[in-house]
PDB file of C-alpha atoms in Angstrom:
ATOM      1  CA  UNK A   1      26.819   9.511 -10.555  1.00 46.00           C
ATOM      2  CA  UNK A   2      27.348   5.705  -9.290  1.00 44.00           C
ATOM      3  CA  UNK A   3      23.840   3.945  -8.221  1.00 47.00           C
ATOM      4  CA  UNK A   4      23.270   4.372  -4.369  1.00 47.00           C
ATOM      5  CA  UNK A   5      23.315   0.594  -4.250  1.00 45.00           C
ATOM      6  CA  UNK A   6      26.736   0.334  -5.400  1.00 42.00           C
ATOM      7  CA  UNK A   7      27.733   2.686  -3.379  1.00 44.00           C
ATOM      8  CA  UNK A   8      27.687   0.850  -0.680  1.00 44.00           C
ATOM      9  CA  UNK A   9      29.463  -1.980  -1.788  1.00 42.00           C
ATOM     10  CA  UNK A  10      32.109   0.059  -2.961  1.00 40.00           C
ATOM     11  CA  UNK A  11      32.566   1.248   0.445  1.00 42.00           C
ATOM     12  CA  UNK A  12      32.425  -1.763   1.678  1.00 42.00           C
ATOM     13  CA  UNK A  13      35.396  -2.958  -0.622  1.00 42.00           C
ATOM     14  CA  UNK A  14      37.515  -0.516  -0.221  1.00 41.00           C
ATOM     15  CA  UNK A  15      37.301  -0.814   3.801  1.00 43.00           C
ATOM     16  CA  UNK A  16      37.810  -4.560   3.427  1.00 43.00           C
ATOM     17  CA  UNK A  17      41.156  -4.167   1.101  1.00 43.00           C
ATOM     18  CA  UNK A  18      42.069  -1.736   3.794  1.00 42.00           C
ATOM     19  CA  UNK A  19      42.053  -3.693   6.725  1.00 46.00           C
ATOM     20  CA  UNK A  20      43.521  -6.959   5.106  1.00 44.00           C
ATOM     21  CA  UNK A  21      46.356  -4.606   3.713  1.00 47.00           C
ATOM     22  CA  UNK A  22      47.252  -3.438   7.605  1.00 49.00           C
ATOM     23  CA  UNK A  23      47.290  -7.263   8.501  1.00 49.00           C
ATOM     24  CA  UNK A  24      44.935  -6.834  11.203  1.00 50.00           C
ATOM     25  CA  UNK A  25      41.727  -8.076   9.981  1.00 47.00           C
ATOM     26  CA  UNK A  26      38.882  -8.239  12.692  1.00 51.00           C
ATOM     27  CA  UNK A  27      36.156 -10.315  12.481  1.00 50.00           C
ATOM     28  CA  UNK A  28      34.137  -8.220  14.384  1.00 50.00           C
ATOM     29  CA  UNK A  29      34.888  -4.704  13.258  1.00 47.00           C
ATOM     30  CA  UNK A  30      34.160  -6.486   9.692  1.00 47.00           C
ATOM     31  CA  UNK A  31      30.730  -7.847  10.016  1.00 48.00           C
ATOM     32  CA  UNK A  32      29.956  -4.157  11.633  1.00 49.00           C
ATOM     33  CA  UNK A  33      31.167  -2.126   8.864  1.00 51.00           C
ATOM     34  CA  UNK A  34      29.238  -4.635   6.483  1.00 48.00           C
ATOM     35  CA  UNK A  35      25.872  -3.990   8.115  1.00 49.00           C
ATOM     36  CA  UNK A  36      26.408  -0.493   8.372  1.00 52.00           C
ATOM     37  CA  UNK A  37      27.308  -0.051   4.599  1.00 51.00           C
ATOM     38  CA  UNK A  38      24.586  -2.316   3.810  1.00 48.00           C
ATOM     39  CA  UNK A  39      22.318  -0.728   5.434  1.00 47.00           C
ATOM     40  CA  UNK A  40      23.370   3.079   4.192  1.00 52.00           C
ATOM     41  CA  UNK A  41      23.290   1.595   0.506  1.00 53.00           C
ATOM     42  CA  UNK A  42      19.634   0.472   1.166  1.00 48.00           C
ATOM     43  CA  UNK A  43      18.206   3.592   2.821  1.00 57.00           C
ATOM     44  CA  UNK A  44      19.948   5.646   0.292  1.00 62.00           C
ATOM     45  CA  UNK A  45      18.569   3.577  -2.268  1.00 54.00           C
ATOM     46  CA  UNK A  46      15.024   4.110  -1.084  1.00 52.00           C
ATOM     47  CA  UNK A  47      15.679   7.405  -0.511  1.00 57.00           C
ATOM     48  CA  UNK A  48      16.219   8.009  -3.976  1.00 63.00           C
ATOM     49  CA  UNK A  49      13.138   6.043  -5.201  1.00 59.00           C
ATOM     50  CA  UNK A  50      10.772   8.110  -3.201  1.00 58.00           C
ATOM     51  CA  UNK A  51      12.488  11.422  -4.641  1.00 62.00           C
ATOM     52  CA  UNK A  52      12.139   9.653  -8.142  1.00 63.00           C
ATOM     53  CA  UNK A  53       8.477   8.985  -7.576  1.00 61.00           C
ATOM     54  CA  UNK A  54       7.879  11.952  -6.337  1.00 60.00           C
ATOM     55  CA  UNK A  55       9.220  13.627  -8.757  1.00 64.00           C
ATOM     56  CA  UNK A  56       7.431  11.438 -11.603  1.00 59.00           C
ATOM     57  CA  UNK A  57       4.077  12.228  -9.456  1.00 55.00           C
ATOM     58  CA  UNK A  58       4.449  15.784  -9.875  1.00 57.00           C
ATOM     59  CA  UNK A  59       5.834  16.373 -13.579  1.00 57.00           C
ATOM     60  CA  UNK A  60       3.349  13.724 -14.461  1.00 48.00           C
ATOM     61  CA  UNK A  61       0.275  14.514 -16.477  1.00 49.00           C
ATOM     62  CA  UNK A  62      -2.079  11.991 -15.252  1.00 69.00           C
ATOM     63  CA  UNK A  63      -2.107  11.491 -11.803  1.00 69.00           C
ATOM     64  CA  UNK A  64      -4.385   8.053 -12.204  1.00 72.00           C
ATOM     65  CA  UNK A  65      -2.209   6.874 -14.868  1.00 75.00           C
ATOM     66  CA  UNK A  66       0.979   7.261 -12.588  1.00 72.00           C
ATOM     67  CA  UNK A  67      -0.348   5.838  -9.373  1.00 74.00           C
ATOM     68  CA  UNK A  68      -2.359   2.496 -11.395  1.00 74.00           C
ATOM     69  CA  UNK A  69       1.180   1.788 -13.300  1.00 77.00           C
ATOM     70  CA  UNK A  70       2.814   2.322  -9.351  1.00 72.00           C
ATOM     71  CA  UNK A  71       0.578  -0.713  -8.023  1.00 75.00           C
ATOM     72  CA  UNK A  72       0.525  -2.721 -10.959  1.00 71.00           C
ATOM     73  CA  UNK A  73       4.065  -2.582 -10.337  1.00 76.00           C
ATOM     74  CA  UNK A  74       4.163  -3.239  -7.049  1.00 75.00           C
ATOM     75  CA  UNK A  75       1.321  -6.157  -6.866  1.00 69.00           C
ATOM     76  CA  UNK A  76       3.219  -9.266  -7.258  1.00 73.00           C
ATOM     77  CA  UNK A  77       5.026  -8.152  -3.899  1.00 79.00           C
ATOM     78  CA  UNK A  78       2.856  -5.851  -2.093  1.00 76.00           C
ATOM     79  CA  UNK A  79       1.762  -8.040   0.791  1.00 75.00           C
ATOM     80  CA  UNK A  80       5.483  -8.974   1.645  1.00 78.00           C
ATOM     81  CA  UNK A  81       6.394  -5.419   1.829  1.00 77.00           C
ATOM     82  CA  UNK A  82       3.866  -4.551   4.196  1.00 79.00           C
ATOM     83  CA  UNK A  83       2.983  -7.534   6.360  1.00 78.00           C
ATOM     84  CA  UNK A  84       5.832  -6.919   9.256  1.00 83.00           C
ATOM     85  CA  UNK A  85       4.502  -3.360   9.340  1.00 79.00           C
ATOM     86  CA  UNK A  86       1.176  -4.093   9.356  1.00 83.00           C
ATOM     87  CA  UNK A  87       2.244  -6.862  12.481  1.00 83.00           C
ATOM     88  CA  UNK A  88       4.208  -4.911  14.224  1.00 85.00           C
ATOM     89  CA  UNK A  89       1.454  -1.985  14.651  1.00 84.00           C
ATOM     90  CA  UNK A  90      -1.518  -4.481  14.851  1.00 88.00           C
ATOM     91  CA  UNK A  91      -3.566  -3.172  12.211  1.00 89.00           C
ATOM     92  CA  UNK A  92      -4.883  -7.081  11.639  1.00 90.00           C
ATOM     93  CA  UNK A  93      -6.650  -6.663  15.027  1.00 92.00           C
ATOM     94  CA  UNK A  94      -8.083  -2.796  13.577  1.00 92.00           C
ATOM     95  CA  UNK A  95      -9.045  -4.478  10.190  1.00 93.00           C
ATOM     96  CA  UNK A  96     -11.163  -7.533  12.330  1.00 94.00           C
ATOM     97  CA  UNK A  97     -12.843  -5.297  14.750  1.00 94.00           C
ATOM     98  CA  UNK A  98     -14.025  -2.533  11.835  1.00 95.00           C
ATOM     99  CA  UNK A  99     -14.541  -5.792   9.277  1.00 96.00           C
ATOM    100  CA  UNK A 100     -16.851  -6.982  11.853  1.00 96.00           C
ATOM    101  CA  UNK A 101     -19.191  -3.960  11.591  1.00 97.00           C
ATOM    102  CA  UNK A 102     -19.796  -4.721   7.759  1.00 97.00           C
ATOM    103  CA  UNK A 103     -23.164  -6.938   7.033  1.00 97.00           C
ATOM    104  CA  UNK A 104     -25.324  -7.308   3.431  1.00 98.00           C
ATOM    105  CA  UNK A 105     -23.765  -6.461   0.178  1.00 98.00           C
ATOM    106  CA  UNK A 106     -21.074  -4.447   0.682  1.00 98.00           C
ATOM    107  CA  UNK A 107     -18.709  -2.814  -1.557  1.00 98.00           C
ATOM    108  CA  UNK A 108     -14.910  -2.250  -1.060  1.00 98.00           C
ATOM    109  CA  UNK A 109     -12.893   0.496  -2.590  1.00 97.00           C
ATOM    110  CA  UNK A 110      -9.745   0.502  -3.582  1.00 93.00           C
ATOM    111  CA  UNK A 111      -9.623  -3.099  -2.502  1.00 95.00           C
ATOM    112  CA  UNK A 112      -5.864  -4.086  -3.639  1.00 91.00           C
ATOM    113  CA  UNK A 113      -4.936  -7.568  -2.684  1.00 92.00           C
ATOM    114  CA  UNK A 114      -7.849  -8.044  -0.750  1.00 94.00           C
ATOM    115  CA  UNK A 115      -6.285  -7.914   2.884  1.00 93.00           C
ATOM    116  CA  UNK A 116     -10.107  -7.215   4.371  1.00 95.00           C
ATOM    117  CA  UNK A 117     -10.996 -10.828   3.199  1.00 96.00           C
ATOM    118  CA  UNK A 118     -10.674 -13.053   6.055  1.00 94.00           C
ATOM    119  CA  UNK A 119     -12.107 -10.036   8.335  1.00 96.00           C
ATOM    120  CA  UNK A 120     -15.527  -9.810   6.790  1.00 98.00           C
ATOM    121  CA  UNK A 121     -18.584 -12.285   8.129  1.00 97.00           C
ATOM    122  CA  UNK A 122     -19.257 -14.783   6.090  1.00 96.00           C
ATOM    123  CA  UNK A 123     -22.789 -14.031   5.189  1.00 97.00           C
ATOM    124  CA  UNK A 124     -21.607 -10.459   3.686  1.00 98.00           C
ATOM    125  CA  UNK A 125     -21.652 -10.026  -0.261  1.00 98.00           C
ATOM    126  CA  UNK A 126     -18.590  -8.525  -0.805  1.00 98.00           C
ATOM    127  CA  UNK A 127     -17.404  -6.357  -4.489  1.00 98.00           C
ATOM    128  CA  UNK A 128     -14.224  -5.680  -4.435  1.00 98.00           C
ATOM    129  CA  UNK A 129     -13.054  -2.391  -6.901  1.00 97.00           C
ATOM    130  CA  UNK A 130      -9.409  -1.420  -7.482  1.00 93.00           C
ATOM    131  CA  UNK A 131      -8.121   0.359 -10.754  1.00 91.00           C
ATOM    132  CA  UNK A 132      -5.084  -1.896 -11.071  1.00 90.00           C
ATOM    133  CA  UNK A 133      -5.590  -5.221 -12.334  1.00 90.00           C
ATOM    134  CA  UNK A 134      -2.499  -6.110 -11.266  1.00 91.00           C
ATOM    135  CA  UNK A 135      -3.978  -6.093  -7.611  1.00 88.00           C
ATOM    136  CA  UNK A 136      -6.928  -8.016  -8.456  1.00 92.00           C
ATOM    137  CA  UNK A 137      -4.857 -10.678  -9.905  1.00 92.00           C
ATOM    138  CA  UNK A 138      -3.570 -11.023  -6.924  1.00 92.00           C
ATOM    139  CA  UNK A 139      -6.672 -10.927  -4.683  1.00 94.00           C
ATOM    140  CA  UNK A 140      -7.682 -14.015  -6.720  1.00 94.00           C
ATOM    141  CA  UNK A 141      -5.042 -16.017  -5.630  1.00 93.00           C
ATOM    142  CA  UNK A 142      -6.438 -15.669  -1.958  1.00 93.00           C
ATOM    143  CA  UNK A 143      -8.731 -18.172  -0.362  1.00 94.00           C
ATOM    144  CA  UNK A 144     -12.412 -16.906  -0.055  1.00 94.00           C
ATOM    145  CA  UNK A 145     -13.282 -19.719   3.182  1.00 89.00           C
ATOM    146  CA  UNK A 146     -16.974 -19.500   1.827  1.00 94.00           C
ATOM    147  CA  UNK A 147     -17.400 -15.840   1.711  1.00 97.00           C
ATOM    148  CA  UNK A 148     -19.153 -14.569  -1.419  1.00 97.00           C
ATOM    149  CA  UNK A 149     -16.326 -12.371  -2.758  1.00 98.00           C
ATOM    150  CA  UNK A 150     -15.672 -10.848  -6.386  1.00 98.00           C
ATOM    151  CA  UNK A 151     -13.659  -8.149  -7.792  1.00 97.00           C
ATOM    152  CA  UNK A 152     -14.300  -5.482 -10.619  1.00 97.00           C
ATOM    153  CA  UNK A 153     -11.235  -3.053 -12.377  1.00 95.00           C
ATOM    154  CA  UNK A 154     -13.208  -0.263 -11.815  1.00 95.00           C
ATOM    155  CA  UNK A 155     -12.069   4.075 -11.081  1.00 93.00           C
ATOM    156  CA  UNK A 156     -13.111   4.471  -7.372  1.00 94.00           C
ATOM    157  CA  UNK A 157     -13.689   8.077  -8.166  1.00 93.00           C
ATOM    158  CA  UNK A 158     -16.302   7.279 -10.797  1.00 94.00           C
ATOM    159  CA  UNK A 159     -18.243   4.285  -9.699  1.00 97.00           C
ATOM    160  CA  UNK A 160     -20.151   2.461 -12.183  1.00 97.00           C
ATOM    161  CA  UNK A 161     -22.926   1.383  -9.617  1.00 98.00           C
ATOM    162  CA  UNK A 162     -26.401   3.154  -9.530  1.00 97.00           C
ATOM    163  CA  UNK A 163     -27.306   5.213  -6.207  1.00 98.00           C
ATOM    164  CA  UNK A 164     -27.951   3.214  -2.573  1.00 98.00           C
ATOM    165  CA  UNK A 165     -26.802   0.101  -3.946  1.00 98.00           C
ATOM    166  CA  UNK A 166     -24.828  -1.067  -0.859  1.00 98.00           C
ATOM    167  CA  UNK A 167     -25.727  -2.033   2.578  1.00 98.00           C
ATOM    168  CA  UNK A 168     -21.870  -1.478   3.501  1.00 97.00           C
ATOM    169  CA  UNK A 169     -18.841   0.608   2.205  1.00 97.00           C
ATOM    170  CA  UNK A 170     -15.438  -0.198   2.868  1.00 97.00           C
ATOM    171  CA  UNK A 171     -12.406   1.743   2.818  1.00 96.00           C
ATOM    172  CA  UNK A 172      -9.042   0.982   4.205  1.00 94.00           C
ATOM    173  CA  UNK A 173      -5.879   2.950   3.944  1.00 89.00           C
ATOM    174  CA  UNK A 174      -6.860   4.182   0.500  1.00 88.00           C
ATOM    175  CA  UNK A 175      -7.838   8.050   0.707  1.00 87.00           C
ATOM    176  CA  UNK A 176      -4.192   9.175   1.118  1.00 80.00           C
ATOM    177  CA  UNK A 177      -3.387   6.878  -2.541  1.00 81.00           C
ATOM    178  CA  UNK A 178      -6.243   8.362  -4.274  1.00 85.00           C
ATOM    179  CA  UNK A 179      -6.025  11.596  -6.405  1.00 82.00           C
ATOM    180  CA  UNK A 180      -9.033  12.739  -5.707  1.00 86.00           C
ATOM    181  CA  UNK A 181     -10.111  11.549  -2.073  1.00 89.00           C
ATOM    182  CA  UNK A 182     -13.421  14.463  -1.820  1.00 91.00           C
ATOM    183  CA  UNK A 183     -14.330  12.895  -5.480  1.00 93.00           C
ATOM    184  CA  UNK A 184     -14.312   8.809  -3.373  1.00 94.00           C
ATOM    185  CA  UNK A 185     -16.046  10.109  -0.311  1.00 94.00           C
ATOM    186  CA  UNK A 186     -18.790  11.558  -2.535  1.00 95.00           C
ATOM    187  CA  UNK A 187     -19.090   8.052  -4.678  1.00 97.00           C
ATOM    188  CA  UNK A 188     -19.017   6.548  -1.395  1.00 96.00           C
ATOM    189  CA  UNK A 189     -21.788   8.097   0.130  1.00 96.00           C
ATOM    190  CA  UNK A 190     -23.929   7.754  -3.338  1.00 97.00           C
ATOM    191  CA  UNK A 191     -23.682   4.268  -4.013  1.00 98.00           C
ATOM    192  CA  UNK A 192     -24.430   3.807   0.018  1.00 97.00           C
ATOM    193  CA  UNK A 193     -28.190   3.524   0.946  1.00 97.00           C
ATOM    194  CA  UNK A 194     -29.539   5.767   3.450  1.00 95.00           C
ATOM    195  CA  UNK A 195     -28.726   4.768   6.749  1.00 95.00           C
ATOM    196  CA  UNK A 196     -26.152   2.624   5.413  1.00 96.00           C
ATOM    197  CA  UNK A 197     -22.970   1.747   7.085  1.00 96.00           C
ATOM    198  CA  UNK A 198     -19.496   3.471   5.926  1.00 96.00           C
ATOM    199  CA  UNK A 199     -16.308   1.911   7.351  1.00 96.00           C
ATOM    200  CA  UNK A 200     -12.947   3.600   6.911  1.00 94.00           C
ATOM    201  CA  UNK A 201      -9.953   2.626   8.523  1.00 92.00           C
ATOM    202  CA  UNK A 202      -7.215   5.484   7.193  1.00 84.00           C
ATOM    203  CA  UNK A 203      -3.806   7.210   8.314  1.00 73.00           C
ATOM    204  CA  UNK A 204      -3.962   9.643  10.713  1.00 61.00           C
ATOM    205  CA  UNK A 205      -5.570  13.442  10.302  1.00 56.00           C
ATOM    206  CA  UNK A 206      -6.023  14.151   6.936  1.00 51.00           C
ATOM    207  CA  UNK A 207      -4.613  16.793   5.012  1.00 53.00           C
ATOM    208  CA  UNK A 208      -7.659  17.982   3.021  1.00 49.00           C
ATOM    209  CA  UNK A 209     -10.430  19.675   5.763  1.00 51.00           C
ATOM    210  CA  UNK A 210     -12.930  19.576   2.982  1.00 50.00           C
ATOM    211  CA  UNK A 211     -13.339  16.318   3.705  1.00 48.00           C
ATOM    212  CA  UNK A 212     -14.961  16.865   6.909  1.00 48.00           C
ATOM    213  CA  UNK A 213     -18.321  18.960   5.136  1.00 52.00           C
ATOM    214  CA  UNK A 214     -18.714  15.881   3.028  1.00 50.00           C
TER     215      UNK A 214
END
C-alpha cells in the first residue's frame, strides 16, 4: 500500500491537475482542498503510528524494553509535542499548585524532561529517576534557577533507594506509561517516610481498581 503521507499529496495532485485542466482554477477552492488533504494525510498518518505501536506493544516481549526505546525516541522533541496541550488545558497552573506542596528531599519518578523543575521551592532536594536516558539528557539541558536538582537512569518499579528515604514523592502523568503502575505505587510508598507527602498529578480514573487498596 502507498504511505498515508503520500496519500495525501497524491490527492492533492491529482485535484490540482484537475482544476487547471477545466481552466477554472480558484484560488480559494485550492487553498481549501490543500488543508483538507493535508490535514487527512496527517491524521491518517498518526493514525497508523498509534496502530503500529500498539501493535509493537502487544506482540512485544518486554514491555520496559518497548516503552524506554519509545521515549528515548521521542526525547529530543517531547516538550514541543506537548507544550500547546499542556497550555491549552492549564496543566502548568496544576503542576505549580501540587509542586508547591513538595518540601525536603524529594524524589521524582518517572521524571522525563524534568517539566516539575521550575514548580518545586527552591529549598527542596530534588532526584529525579526516569529509565530513558534519553530524557535525562534532556532534563540537563534545563536551567535549575538554584534548586538542588539531579537525575539518576534508574527502573521506577524497582527503586534502588533504601526504605523512608524521602520527605516527598512525586509523580506526574506517569502511572498510565508504566507497565506495572501497582509495582510504582508500592516503591512509592516504601522509599516514602511515614507521614511523608505523596504527590500525583495523573489522567483521569484509572483503569486498574487495585490501585485504590494500595
Amino acid at each position: 500500500g502507498i504511505n498515508a503521507e503520500y496519500m495525501g499529496i497524491i490527492k492533492f495532485i491529482i485535484c490540482r491537475k484537475i482544476s487547471i485542466q477545466n481552466g477554472q482554477l480558484d484560488e480559494t477552492w485550492y487553498r481549501k482542498r490543500k488543508v483538507l488533504f493535508g490535514g487527512t494525510s496527517y491524521l491518517t498518518f498518526k493514525y497508523n503510528e498509534i496502530q503500529r505501536l500498539q501493535e509493537n506493544f502487544t506482540q512485544g516481549t518486554n514491555v520496559k524494553n518497548f516503552l524506554k526505546e519509545y521515549y528515548n525516541n521521542k526525547s529530543l522533541n517531547y516538550d514541543q509535542l506537548v507544550n500547546s496541550n499542556e497550555k491549552m488545558k492549564r496543566i502548568d497552573q496544576y503542576r505549580k499548585v501540587l509542586l508547591s506542596y513538595a518540601e525536603g528531599k524529594v524524589l521524582e519518578t518517572g521524571v522525563g524532561t524534568s517539566r516539575n523543575i521550575q514548580y518545586y521551592p527552591v529549598d527542596c532536594q530534588v532526584i529525579g529517576i526516569d529509565q530513558s536516558e534519553r530524557m535525562i539528557e534532556s532534563a540537563l539541558t534545563k536551567p535549575a534557577h538554584g534548586l538542588d536538582i539531579s537525575y539518576r537512569i534508574m527502573d521506577v518499579e524497582q527503586i534502588q533507594f533504601k526504605d523512608n528515604t524521602f520527605d516527598t514523592v512525586v509523580d506526574t502523568f506517569g502511572l498510565d506509561t508504566y507497565n506495572n503502575p501497582t509495582n510504582v505505587l508500592n516503591e512509592i510508598k516504601r522509599v516514602c517516610k511515614p507521614g511523608g507527602i505523596i504527590l500525583l498529578l495523573e489522567r483521569g480514573e484509572s483503569q486498574y481498581l487495585s490501585l485504590i487498596h494500595i
